[in-house]
Tab-separated table of C-alpha atoms in Angstrom:
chain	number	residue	atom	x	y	z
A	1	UNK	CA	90.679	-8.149	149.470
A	2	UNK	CA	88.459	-8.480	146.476
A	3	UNK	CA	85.812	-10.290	148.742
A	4	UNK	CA	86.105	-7.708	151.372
A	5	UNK	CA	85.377	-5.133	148.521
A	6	UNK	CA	82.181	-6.700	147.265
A	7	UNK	CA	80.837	-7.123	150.650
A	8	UNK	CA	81.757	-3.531	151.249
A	9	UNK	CA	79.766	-2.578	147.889
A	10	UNK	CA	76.868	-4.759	149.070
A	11	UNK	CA	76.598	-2.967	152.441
A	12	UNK	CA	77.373	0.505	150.789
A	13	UNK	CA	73.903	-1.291	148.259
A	14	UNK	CA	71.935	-1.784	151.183
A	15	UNK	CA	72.564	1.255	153.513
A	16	UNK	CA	71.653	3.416	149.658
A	17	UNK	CA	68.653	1.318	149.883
A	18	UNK	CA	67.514	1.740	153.690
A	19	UNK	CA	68.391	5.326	153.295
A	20	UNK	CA	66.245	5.618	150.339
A	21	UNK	CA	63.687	3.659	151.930
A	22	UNK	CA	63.717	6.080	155.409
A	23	UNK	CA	63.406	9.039	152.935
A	24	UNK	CA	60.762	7.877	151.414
A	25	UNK	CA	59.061	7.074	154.790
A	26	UNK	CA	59.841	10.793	155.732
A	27	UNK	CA	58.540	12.044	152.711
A	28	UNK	CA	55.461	10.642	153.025
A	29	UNK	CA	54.928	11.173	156.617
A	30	UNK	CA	55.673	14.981	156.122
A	31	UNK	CA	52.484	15.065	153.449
A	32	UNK	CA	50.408	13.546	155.995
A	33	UNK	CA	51.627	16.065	158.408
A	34	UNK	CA	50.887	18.867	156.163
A	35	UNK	CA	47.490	16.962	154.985
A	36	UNK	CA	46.551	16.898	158.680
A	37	UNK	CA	47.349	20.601	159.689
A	38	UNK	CA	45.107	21.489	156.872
A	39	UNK	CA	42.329	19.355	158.170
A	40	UNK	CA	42.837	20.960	161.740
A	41	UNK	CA	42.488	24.493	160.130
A	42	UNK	CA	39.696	23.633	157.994
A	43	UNK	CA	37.867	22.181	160.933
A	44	UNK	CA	39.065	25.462	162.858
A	45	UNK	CA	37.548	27.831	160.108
A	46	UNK	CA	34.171	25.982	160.240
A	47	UNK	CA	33.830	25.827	164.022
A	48	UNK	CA	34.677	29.537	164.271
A	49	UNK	CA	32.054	30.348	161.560
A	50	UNK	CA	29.443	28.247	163.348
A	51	UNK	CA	30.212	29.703	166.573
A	52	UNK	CA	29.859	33.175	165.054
A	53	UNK	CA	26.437	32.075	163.774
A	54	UNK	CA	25.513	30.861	167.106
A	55	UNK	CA	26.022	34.154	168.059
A	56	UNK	CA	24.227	35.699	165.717
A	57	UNK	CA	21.011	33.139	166.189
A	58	UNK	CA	21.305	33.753	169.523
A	59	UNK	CA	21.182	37.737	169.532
A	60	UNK	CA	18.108	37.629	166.522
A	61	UNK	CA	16.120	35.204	169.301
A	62	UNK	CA	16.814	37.831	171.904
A	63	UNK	CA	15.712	40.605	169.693
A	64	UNK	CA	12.589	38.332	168.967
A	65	UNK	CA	11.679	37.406	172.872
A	66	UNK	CA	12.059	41.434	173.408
A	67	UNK	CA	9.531	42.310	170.030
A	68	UNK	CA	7.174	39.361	171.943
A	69	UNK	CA	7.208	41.000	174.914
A	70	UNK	CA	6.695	44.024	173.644
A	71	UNK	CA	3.670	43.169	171.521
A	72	UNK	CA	2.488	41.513	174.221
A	73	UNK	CA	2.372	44.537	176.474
A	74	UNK	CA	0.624	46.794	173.911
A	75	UNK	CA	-1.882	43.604	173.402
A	76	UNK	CA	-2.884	44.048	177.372
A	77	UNK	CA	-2.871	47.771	176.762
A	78	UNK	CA	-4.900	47.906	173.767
A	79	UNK	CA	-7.369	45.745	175.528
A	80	UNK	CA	-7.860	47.713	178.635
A	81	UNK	CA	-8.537	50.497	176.533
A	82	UNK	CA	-11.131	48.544	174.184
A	83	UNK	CA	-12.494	47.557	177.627
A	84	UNK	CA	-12.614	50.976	178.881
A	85	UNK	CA	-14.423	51.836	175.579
A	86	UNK	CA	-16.766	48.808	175.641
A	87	UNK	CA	-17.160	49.582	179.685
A	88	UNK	CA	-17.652	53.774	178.873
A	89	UNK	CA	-20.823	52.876	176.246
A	90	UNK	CA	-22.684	50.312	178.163
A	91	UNK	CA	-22.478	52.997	181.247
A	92	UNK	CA	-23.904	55.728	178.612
A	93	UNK	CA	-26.784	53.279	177.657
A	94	UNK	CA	-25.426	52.410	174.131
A	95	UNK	CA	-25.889	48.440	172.915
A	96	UNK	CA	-23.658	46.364	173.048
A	97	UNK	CA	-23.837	44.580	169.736
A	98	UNK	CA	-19.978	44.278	168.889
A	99	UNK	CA	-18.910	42.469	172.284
A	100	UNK	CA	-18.299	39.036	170.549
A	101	UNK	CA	-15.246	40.899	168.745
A	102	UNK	CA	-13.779	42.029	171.874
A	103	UNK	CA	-14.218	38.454	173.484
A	104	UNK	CA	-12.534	37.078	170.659
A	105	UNK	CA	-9.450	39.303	171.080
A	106	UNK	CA	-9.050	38.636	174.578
A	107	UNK	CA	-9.391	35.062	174.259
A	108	UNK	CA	-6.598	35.104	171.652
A	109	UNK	CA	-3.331	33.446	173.094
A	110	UNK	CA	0.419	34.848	172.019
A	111	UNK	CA	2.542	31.242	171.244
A	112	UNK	CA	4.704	30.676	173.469
């Protein structure tokens, strides 16, 4: 009976140090968990932020194609009426000495 007792503590020995061992395991597994999650959400956070910038990049370049536009239009308007002008004083006999300005505005190209 005393043998059966000391194998009984050395079992009762082991199983206290498997459990302790599984705990352990747990334990540790649990922080990576945790570690993990607040990867995902930082990586969550920054993806929403950059997707809210791409919005906001994308919405300044619209405003900026519009402006371009724009400008361009009153470019072609400004230069019919300098043409008008330059097309009103050669028909009233006045020289025209300033027509090298004028070619160099209409030969000025917008980047695309």
């Amino acid at each position: 009976e005393a043998e059966l007792q000391s194998e009984l503590r050395a079992a009762e020995v082991e199983l206290a140090k498997i459990a302790e061992e599984a705990n352990n395991k747990i334990e540790a597994a649990n922080l990576r968990i945790r570690s993990l999650r607040r990867e995902r959400e930082e990586a969550n956070n920054a993806l929403e932020e950059r997707r809210q910038g791409n919005q906001k990049l994308q919405a300044m370049l619209e405003e900026i194609e519009q402006e371009k536009s724009q400008l361009m239009e009153q470019k072609e308007a400004l230069i019919r009426i300098v043409e008008d002008l330059h097309s009103s004083c050669t028909q009233a006999g006045l020289p025209a000495t300033d027509r090298a300005s004028i070619d160099s505005i209409t030969g000025f190209k917008m980047p695309s």
